[in-house]
Short mmCIF file of C-alpha atoms and ligand atoms in Angstrom, two decimals:
data_model
loop_
_atom_site.label_atom_id
_atom_site.label_comp_id
_atom_site.label_asym_id
_atom_site.label_seq_id
_atom_site.Cartn_x
_atom_site.Cartn_y
_atom_site.Cartn_z
CA MET A 1 -30.64 0.13 -38.33
CA ILE A 2 -27.16 1.53 -37.50
CA VAL A 3 -24.37 -1.01 -37.32
CA LYS A 4 -21.25 0.27 -35.75
CA ILE A 5 -17.85 -1.75 -35.57
CA ILE A 6 -15.55 -0.42 -32.78
CA LYS A 7 -12.05 -1.37 -31.50
CA GLY A 8 -12.17 -1.52 -27.76
CA ASP A 9 -13.44 -2.50 -24.16
CA ILE A 10 -17.18 -3.54 -24.55
CA THR A 11 -17.58 -2.39 -20.69
CA GLU A 12 -16.89 1.19 -21.74
CA VAL A 13 -19.49 1.10 -24.53
CA GLU A 14 -22.84 3.10 -23.92
CA ALA A 15 -25.57 0.81 -25.21
CA GLU A 16 -28.75 -0.06 -23.20
CA ALA A 17 -27.43 -3.78 -23.20
CA ILE A 18 -24.30 -5.26 -23.39
CA VAL A 19 -23.69 -8.88 -24.33
CA ASN A 20 -21.50 -11.22 -22.31
CA ALA A 21 -19.73 -14.18 -23.90
CA ALA A 22 -20.73 -16.54 -20.99
CA ASN A 23 -20.66 -20.12 -20.19
CA SER A 24 -23.70 -22.40 -19.36
CA TYR A 25 -23.10 -21.93 -15.58
CA LEU A 26 -22.73 -18.21 -15.98
CA GLU A 27 -19.65 -18.26 -13.82
CA HIS A 28 -17.78 -15.26 -14.94
CA GLY A 29 -14.11 -16.43 -14.58
CA GLY A 30 -12.28 -15.30 -17.63
CA GLY A 31 -12.10 -13.10 -20.84
CA VAL A 32 -14.86 -10.53 -21.41
CA ALA A 33 -17.10 -12.13 -18.87
CA ARG A 34 -14.69 -11.38 -16.16
CA ALA A 35 -14.02 -7.78 -17.34
CA ILE A 36 -17.80 -7.23 -17.16
CA VAL A 37 -17.99 -8.42 -13.49
CA GLU A 38 -14.82 -6.59 -12.52
CA LYS A 39 -16.20 -3.39 -13.90
CA GLY A 40 -19.98 -3.91 -13.25
CA GLY A 41 -19.73 -5.39 -9.83
CA TYR A 42 -20.29 -8.59 -8.05
CA ILE A 43 -24.05 -8.05 -8.54
CA ILE A 44 -23.91 -9.35 -12.06
CA GLN A 45 -22.28 -12.64 -10.74
CA LYS A 46 -24.58 -12.84 -7.99
CA GLU A 47 -27.65 -12.28 -10.03
CA SER A 48 -26.23 -14.90 -12.61
CA ARG A 49 -25.98 -17.50 -9.78
CA GLU A 50 -29.48 -16.99 -8.85
CA TYR A 51 -30.56 -17.44 -12.37
CA VAL A 52 -28.78 -20.75 -12.59
CA ARG A 53 -30.30 -21.93 -9.33
CA LYS A 54 -33.84 -21.06 -10.46
CA TYR A 55 -33.75 -22.04 -14.14
CA GLY A 56 -30.74 -24.51 -14.51
CA PRO A 57 -27.58 -23.86 -16.69
CA VAL A 58 -28.20 -22.02 -19.90
CA PRO A 59 -28.11 -24.18 -23.00
CA THR A 60 -25.35 -23.53 -25.51
CA ASP A 61 -27.03 -20.74 -27.86
CA GLY A 62 -29.12 -19.72 -25.07
CA VAL A 63 -29.31 -16.41 -23.36
CA ALA A 64 -29.94 -15.01 -19.75
CA VAL A 65 -30.38 -11.51 -18.44
CA THR A 66 -29.12 -9.72 -15.24
CA SER A 67 -28.87 -6.14 -14.31
CA ALA A 68 -25.52 -4.37 -15.23
CA GLY A 69 -24.44 -3.10 -11.95
CA LYS A 70 -22.19 -0.11 -12.18
CA LEU A 71 -21.82 -0.31 -15.99
CA LYS A 72 -23.46 2.41 -18.26
CA ALA A 73 -25.82 -0.17 -19.72
CA LYS A 74 -29.14 -1.30 -18.15
CA TYR A 75 -28.80 -4.78 -18.77
CA VAL A 76 -26.26 -7.71 -19.30
CA ILE A 77 -27.53 -10.32 -21.84
CA HIS A 78 -25.39 -13.34 -21.14
CA ALA A 79 -25.25 -15.41 -24.43
CA VAL A 80 -23.57 -19.00 -24.41
CA GLY A 81 -21.55 -19.64 -27.40
CA PRO A 82 -20.27 -22.97 -28.78
CA ARG A 83 -16.72 -24.44 -28.20
CA TYR A 84 -15.09 -24.60 -31.32
CA GLY A 85 -14.52 -28.41 -32.52
CA ILE A 86 -17.09 -29.57 -29.97
CA GLU A 87 -20.11 -27.59 -30.77
CA GLY A 88 -21.37 -26.27 -34.28
CA GLU A 89 -21.37 -23.08 -35.69
CA GLU A 90 -25.09 -23.00 -36.09
CA LYS A 91 -25.11 -22.45 -32.11
CA LEU A 92 -23.06 -19.50 -32.48
CA GLU A 93 -25.66 -18.15 -34.93
CA GLU A 94 -28.38 -18.92 -32.71
CA ALA A 95 -26.79 -17.25 -29.65
CA ILE A 96 -26.32 -14.13 -31.53
CA ARG A 97 -29.89 -14.33 -32.85
CA ASN A 98 -31.29 -14.87 -29.28
CA ALA A 99 -29.21 -11.95 -28.03
CA LEU A 100 -30.55 -9.66 -30.45
CA ARG A 101 -34.14 -10.75 -30.15
CA LYS A 102 -33.72 -10.55 -26.29
CA ALA A 103 -32.91 -6.79 -26.59
CA GLU A 104 -35.92 -6.41 -28.77
CA GLU A 105 -38.12 -8.13 -26.37
CA LEU A 106 -36.97 -5.81 -23.70
CA LYS A 107 -37.79 -2.86 -25.97
CA LEU A 108 -34.24 -1.73 -25.96
CA SER A 109 -32.98 0.52 -28.73
CA SER A 110 -29.10 -0.42 -28.45
CA ILE A 111 -26.94 -3.42 -27.96
CA ALA A 112 -23.27 -3.98 -27.70
CA LEU A 113 -21.82 -7.53 -28.75
CA PRO A 114 -18.30 -9.03 -28.37
CA ALA A 115 -16.98 -11.42 -30.68
CA ILE A 116 -18.76 -14.38 -28.88
CA SER A 117 -16.89 -17.56 -28.82
CA THR A 118 -13.66 -16.26 -30.29
CA GLY A 119 -11.55 -16.37 -27.13
CA ILE A 120 -11.38 -18.97 -24.80
CA TYR A 121 -13.95 -20.91 -26.97
CA GLY A 122 -11.67 -20.89 -29.81
CA TYR A 123 -13.68 -19.87 -32.85
CA PRO A 124 -11.90 -18.07 -35.54
CA TYR A 125 -12.93 -14.38 -35.94
CA GLU A 126 -14.16 -14.89 -39.39
CA ILE A 127 -16.94 -17.47 -38.53
CA CYS A 128 -18.21 -15.08 -35.89
CA ALA A 129 -18.19 -12.06 -38.12
CA GLU A 130 -19.99 -14.04 -40.95
CA LYS A 131 -22.62 -15.09 -38.40
CA MET A 132 -23.19 -11.77 -37.01
CA VAL A 133 -23.73 -10.27 -40.55
CA LYS A 134 -25.92 -13.25 -41.52
CA VAL A 135 -28.39 -12.70 -38.32
CA ILE A 136 -28.29 -8.90 -38.80
CA LYS A 137 -29.32 -9.18 -42.28
CA GLU A 138 -32.17 -11.73 -41.38
CA GLU A 139 -33.55 -10.14 -38.27
CA TYR A 140 -33.30 -6.39 -38.51
CA THR A 141 -36.57 -5.80 -40.17
CA ASN A 142 -38.50 -7.68 -37.43
CA PHE A 143 -36.98 -5.03 -34.95
CA LYS A 144 -39.36 -2.22 -33.75
CA TYR A 145 -37.42 -1.02 -30.83
CA LEU A 146 -33.65 -2.00 -31.73
CA ASN A 147 -32.01 0.53 -34.07
CA THR A 148 -28.37 0.40 -33.04
CA ILE A 149 -25.93 -2.42 -32.97
CA ILE A 150 -22.54 -2.15 -31.89
CA VAL A 151 -19.70 -4.76 -32.19
CA SER A 152 -16.88 -4.29 -29.95
CA LEU A 153 -13.57 -5.90 -30.74
CA TYR A 154 -10.92 -6.09 -28.44
CA SER A 155 -7.80 -6.69 -30.70
CA GLU A 156 -6.58 -4.94 -33.91
CA GLU A 157 -6.59 -8.18 -35.57
CA ALA A 158 -10.32 -8.99 -34.88
CA TYR A 159 -11.42 -5.40 -35.73
CA ASN A 160 -9.87 -5.67 -39.13
CA ILE A 161 -11.35 -8.78 -39.93
CA PHE A 162 -14.96 -7.70 -38.79
CA VAL A 163 -14.51 -4.55 -40.82
CA GLU A 164 -13.48 -6.52 -44.00
CA ILE A 165 -16.46 -9.09 -43.70
CA PHE A 166 -19.05 -6.35 -42.55
CA LYS A 167 -18.08 -4.13 -45.60
CA ARG A 168 -18.44 -6.96 -47.85
CA GLU A 169 -21.38 -8.63 -46.93
CA LEU A 170 -23.72 -6.12 -45.03
N1 AR6 B 201 -14.31 -6.05 -24.38
C1 AR6 B 201 -14.49 -6.54 -25.89
N2 AR6 B 201 -14.11 -7.77 -26.20
C2 AR6 B 201 -13.31 -8.53 -25.16
C3 AR6 B 201 -12.92 -8.02 -23.86
C4 AR6 B 201 -13.31 -6.88 -23.61
N3 AR6 B 201 -13.25 -6.31 -22.23
N4 AR6 B 201 -12.27 -9.11 -23.39
C5 AR6 B 201 -12.04 -9.94 -24.20
N5 AR6 B 201 -12.63 -9.61 -25.27
P1 AR6 B 201 -13.79 -14.77 -24.30
P2 AR6 B 201 -15.68 -17.20 -25.35
C6 AR6 B 201 -12.68 -10.57 -26.76
O1 AR6 B 201 -12.92 -15.72 -24.10
O2 AR6 B 201 -14.67 -17.40 -26.47
C7 AR6 B 201 -15.07 -16.97 -20.17
O3 AR6 B 201 -14.33 -17.59 -19.27
C8 AR6 B 201 -11.85 -11.68 -26.74
O4 AR6 B 201 -10.58 -11.01 -27.37
O5 AR6 B 201 -14.23 -13.80 -23.43
O6 AR6 B 201 -17.02 -16.89 -25.80
C9 AR6 B 201 -16.57 -17.23 -19.94
O7 AR6 B 201 -17.06 -17.38 -18.54
C10 AR6 B 201 -12.53 -12.51 -27.70
O8 AR6 B 201 -12.32 -12.10 -29.09
O9 AR6 B 201 -15.31 -15.58 -24.62
C11 AR6 B 201 -16.72 -18.65 -20.78
O10 AR6 B 201 -16.32 -19.78 -19.81
C12 AR6 B 201 -13.94 -12.43 -27.44
O11 AR6 B 201 -13.94 -11.19 -26.51
C13 AR6 B 201 -15.66 -18.54 -21.81
O12 AR6 B 201 -14.83 -17.58 -21.29
C14 AR6 B 201 -14.50 -13.42 -26.76
O13 AR6 B 201 -13.54 -14.22 -25.72
C15 AR6 B 201 -16.46 -18.16 -23.14
O14 AR6 B 201 -15.58 -18.05 -24.08
#
């Protein structure tokens, strides 16, 4: 398993799936979700609405898949993280786990993830980084297809924290 930590915009990353930090209604109004729809095109929002109409809202820690429109990726895996102080960090762990497992289920070799729940949802970067490391360590031996995980951090601060925690714990 190759794990890369990069500083930059996830919409530019070359991976078969990119993960979106979504809300339960898959209404992509702000943060990384908005950037993904702006760059990938309205098709992502449209398919998201169709998903919610058909299956109902995605629970916190759940995932939903749409196409990726004009992005380089094949799919967007929308992962719903918890809101800090309202929903527990085990939900963040499960959201990350479910995103990775979904990529494997789709037989994809690479996935890019943002720091789910650390923007509008308020989680500290440290908790997100620790959960990601934990899930990767627990899951990677189960993966037959998935061999590259890219973590895309938007700010210098987030990048530095993730690098430190991944170096220490992976
Ligand atoms: N590439 C990579 N990371 C990014 C980008 C980008 N282009 N833009 C922002 N980030 P957030 P949440 C970082 O708020 O906290 C939306 O409205 C950002 O700096 O996008 O899970 C959804 O629709 C932060 O570290 O997601 C939900 O309603 C991280 O991505 C709600 O926000 C996540 O920030 C979800 O909140």
